[in-house]
Amino acid sequence: MKKLLLAMVLVFATNAFALSKMSSIPSEEKELLDKIFNNLNFNDVSDESRNLIYDQLKPFLRNGWYSHWLSNTSGADSKLDKADTAFADIMIYNNERVTNITLIYFRKFNQMYINTKEYIETTSSAAMDNFRKKQKDSQYKNLNETDYYAVFNKNGYMGYETVHIKEPNAMMVYETANYLNVFAAETGENNGPQEDEPADDGKDGLGNAKLPGE
């Protein structure tokens, strides 16, 4: 009985926190989130899952951000508006970087695939410094290298980092991918990365990859 009561208290506290968090986000960010879930045919999303997805977008919703996206319903010739699997391919622009986020929702499996690509303009010298650091970092494998670019993979993760240099300019591309457990409101399940998949910590992407000079 005590364990049951404790579990009920924890569920109540978690739900209360999720509601409080969602009520505090700016209205334009909430509107964006609502539109994305609508395009994913996921309007019955639980508050915890809503917060989980919002946390993936939040790092990029700053400094004059703007977004647009494509989904199952985009295009007059689409026959996918009633499909069981839904996607939203989102472009987010701000004054620091351009980010592409792809969400694919598999309702039958209560999972969402998320792929995030960040494109950051920088100088060739800063990019070269980053390249040299990655060459010495045992956590990364150099998959391919030419005179103009190098592609690195983080060992054991669906995470990639590309250095692209055309002097005096350069670009860094950070890519991360993961599976998120998401649920409809009535299920009351917990969220988070799938346990049998390496949970990408996101330190090389998903918003906290620092700009050169930060």
PDB file of C-alpha atoms in Angstrom, residues 3-110:
ATOM      1  CA  LYS A   3       4.510   1.725  -2.426  1.00  0.00           C
ATOM      2  CA  LEU A   4       1.261   2.362  -4.288  1.00  0.00           C
ATOM      3  CA  LEU A   5       0.699   5.657  -2.470  1.00  0.00           C
ATOM      4  CA  LEU A   6       4.285   6.710  -3.150  1.00  0.00           C
ATOM      5  CA  ALA A   7       3.871   5.902  -6.839  1.00  0.00           C
ATOM      6  CA  MET A   8       0.654   7.928  -6.981  1.00  0.00           C
ATOM      7  CA  VAL A   9       2.357  10.887  -5.301  1.00  0.00           C
ATOM      8  CA  LEU A  10       5.273  10.720  -7.753  1.00  0.00           C
ATOM      9  CA  VAL A  11       2.919  10.604 -10.749  1.00  0.00           C
ATOM     10  CA  PHE A  12       0.955  13.569  -9.409  1.00  0.00           C
ATOM     11  CA  ALA A  13       4.131  15.558  -8.759  1.00  0.00           C
ATOM     12  CA  THR A  14       5.504  14.780 -12.228  1.00  0.00           C
ATOM     13  CA  ASN A  15       2.266  15.785 -13.925  1.00  0.00           C
ATOM     14  CA  ALA A  16       2.058  18.983 -11.895  1.00  0.00           C
ATOM     15  CA  PHE A  17       5.611  19.888 -12.862  1.00  0.00           C
ATOM     16  CA  ALA A  18       4.904  19.198 -16.534  1.00  0.00           C
ATOM     17  CA  LEU A  19       1.811  21.411 -16.478  1.00  0.00           C
ATOM     18  CA  SER A  20       3.699  24.178 -14.671  1.00  0.00           C
ATOM     19  CA  LYS A  21       6.557  24.046 -17.165  1.00  0.00           C
ATOM     20  CA  MET A  22       4.274  24.161 -20.181  1.00  0.00           C
ATOM     21  CA  SER A  23       2.288  27.097 -18.813  1.00  0.00           C
ATOM     22  CA  SER A  24       5.465  29.144 -18.470  1.00  0.00           C
ATOM     23  CA  ILE A  25       6.719  28.962 -22.066  1.00  0.00           C
ATOM     24  CA  PRO A  26       6.237  31.988 -24.363  1.00  0.00           C
ATOM     25  CA  SER A  27       3.018  31.996 -26.360  1.00  0.00           C
ATOM     26  CA  GLU A  28       4.761  31.945 -29.764  1.00  0.00           C
ATOM     27  CA  GLU A  29       6.759  28.867 -28.744  1.00  0.00           C
ATOM     28  CA  LYS A  30       3.629  27.142 -27.472  1.00  0.00           C
ATOM     29  CA  GLU A  31       1.884  27.960 -30.752  1.00  0.00           C
ATOM     30  CA  LEU A  32       4.771  26.403 -32.702  1.00  0.00           C
ATOM     31  CA  LEU A  33       4.632  23.281 -30.548  1.00  0.00           C
ATOM     32  CA  ASP A  34       0.855  22.962 -30.997  1.00  0.00           C
ATOM     33  CA  LYS A  35       1.192  23.200 -34.774  1.00  0.00           C
ATOM     34  CA  ILE A  36       3.906  20.552 -34.849  1.00  0.00           C
ATOM     35  CA  PHE A  37       1.858  18.088 -32.789  1.00  0.00           C
ATOM     36  CA  ASN A  38      -1.136  18.809 -35.014  1.00  0.00           C
ATOM     37  CA  ASN A  39       0.955  17.969 -38.089  1.00  0.00           C
ATOM     38  CA  LEU A  40       2.122  14.778 -36.380  1.00  0.00           C
ATOM     39  CA  ASN A  41      -1.527  13.800 -35.660  1.00  0.00           C
ATOM     40  CA  PHE A  42      -0.515  13.684 -31.995  1.00  0.00           C
ATOM     41  CA  ASN A  43      -2.983  16.104 -30.409  1.00  0.00           C
ATOM     42  CA  ASP A  44      -3.574  13.773 -27.454  1.00  0.00           C
ATOM     43  CA  VAL A  45       0.103  13.924 -26.414  1.00  0.00           C
ATOM     44  CA  SER A  46       0.773  13.644 -22.677  1.00  0.00           C
ATOM     45  CA  ASP A  47       2.171  16.686 -20.868  1.00  0.00           C
ATOM     46  CA  GLU A  48       5.414  14.844 -20.121  1.00  0.00           C
ATOM     47  CA  SER A  49       5.907  13.927 -23.774  1.00  0.00           C
ATOM     48  CA  ARG A  50       5.032  17.466 -24.842  1.00  0.00           C
ATOM     49  CA  ASN A  51       7.763  18.781 -22.545  1.00  0.00           C
ATOM     50  CA  LEU A  52      10.205  16.188 -23.848  1.00  0.00           C
ATOM     51  CA  ILE A  53       9.776  17.355 -27.437  1.00  0.00           C
ATOM     52  CA  TYR A  54       9.799  21.013 -26.417  1.00  0.00           C
ATOM     53  CA  ASP A  55      13.185  20.473 -24.754  1.00  0.00           C
ATOM     54  CA  GLN A  56      14.559  19.335 -28.132  1.00  0.00           C
ATOM     55  CA  LEU A  57      13.407  22.560 -29.825  1.00  0.00           C
ATOM     56  CA  LYS A  58      13.970  25.100 -27.060  1.00  0.00           C
ATOM     57  CA  PRO A  59      17.753  25.614 -27.512  1.00  0.00           C
ATOM     58  CA  PHE A  60      17.163  27.001 -31.006  1.00  0.00           C
ATOM     59  CA  LEU A  61      14.170  29.242 -30.231  1.00  0.00           C
ATOM     60  CA  ARG A  62      16.229  32.334 -29.462  1.00  0.00           C
ATOM     61  CA  ASN A  63      17.839  35.409 -31.013  1.00  0.00           C
ATOM     62  CA  GLY A  64      15.236  36.259 -33.639  1.00  0.00           C
ATOM     63  CA  TRP A  65      14.161  32.705 -34.459  1.00  0.00           C
ATOM     64  CA  TYR A  66      11.875  31.818 -37.318  1.00  0.00           C
ATOM     65  CA  SER A  67      10.615  28.421 -38.450  1.00  0.00           C
ATOM     66  CA  HIS A  68       8.825  26.632 -41.251  1.00  0.00           C
ATOM     67  CA  TRP A  69       8.228  22.948 -41.915  1.00  0.00           C
ATOM     68  CA  LEU A  70       6.853  20.223 -44.146  1.00  0.00           C
ATOM     69  CA  SER A  71       4.740  17.271 -43.007  1.00  0.00           C
ATOM     70  CA  ASN A  72       2.464  14.461 -44.218  1.00  0.00           C
ATOM     71  CA  THR A  73      -0.143  17.010 -45.220  1.00  0.00           C
ATOM     72  CA  SER A  74       2.197  19.272 -47.220  1.00  0.00           C
ATOM     73  CA  GLY A  75       1.623  19.350 -50.949  1.00  0.00           C
ATOM     74  CA  ALA A  76      -1.604  19.043 -52.863  1.00  0.00           C
ATOM     75  CA  ASP A  77      -0.686  15.579 -54.139  1.00  0.00           C
ATOM     76  CA  SER A  78       0.055  14.063 -50.707  1.00  0.00           C
ATOM     77  CA  LYS A  79      -1.761  10.811 -49.903  1.00  0.00           C
ATOM     78  CA  LEU A  80      -0.145  10.513 -46.473  1.00  0.00           C
ATOM     79  CA  ASP A  81      -2.377  12.749 -44.343  1.00  0.00           C
ATOM     80  CA  LYS A  82      -4.058   9.696 -42.752  1.00  0.00           C
ATOM     81  CA  ALA A  83      -0.932   7.542 -42.510  1.00  0.00           C
ATOM     82  CA  ASP A  84      -0.174   5.765 -39.229  1.00  0.00           C
ATOM     83  CA  THR A  85       3.357   7.184 -39.240  1.00  0.00           C
ATOM     84  CA  ALA A  86       3.639  10.971 -39.332  1.00  0.00           C
ATOM     85  CA  PHE A  87       6.621  13.256 -39.859  1.00  0.00           C
ATOM     86  CA  ALA A  88       7.473  16.923 -39.417  1.00  0.00           C
ATOM     87  CA  ASP A  89      10.615  18.301 -41.037  1.00  0.00           C
ATOM     88  CA  ILE A  90      11.336  21.618 -39.324  1.00  0.00           C
ATOM     89  CA  MET A  91      13.743  24.408 -40.255  1.00  0.00           C
ATOM     90  CA  ILE A  92      14.628  26.832 -37.453  1.00  0.00           C
ATOM     91  CA  TYR A  93      16.675  29.943 -38.201  1.00  0.00           C
ATOM     92  CA  ASN A  94      18.206  32.286 -35.649  1.00  0.00           C
ATOM     93  CA  ASN A  95      21.030  34.815 -35.654  1.00  0.00           C
ATOM     94  CA  GLU A  96      23.633  32.175 -34.730  1.00  0.00           C
ATOM     95  CA  ARG A  97      22.840  29.080 -36.788  1.00  0.00           C
ATOM     96  CA  VAL A  98      20.468  27.209 -39.066  1.00  0.00           C
ATOM     97  CA  THR A  99      18.969  24.020 -37.635  1.00  0.00           C
ATOM     98  CA  ASN A 100      17.003  21.252 -39.286  1.00  0.00           C
ATOM     99  CA  ILE A 101      14.978  18.959 -37.005  1.00  0.00           C
ATOM    100  CA  THR A 102      13.159  15.909 -38.335  1.00  0.00           C
ATOM    101  CA  LEU A 103      10.531  14.224 -36.154  1.00  0.00           C
ATOM    102  CA  ILE A 104       8.949  10.917 -37.188  1.00  0.00           C
ATOM    103  CA  TYR A 105       6.157   9.666 -34.921  1.00  0.00           C
ATOM    104  CA  PHE A 106       5.421   5.928 -34.779  1.00  0.00           C
ATOM    105  CA  ARG A 107       2.170   5.858 -32.827  1.00  0.00           C
ATOM    106  CA  LYS A 108       1.919   2.056 -32.807  1.00  0.00           C
ATOM    107  CA  PHE A 109       5.256   1.817 -30.986  1.00  0.00           C
ATOM    108  CA  ASN A 110       4.965   4.939 -28.766  1.00  0.00           C
TER     109      ASN A 110
END
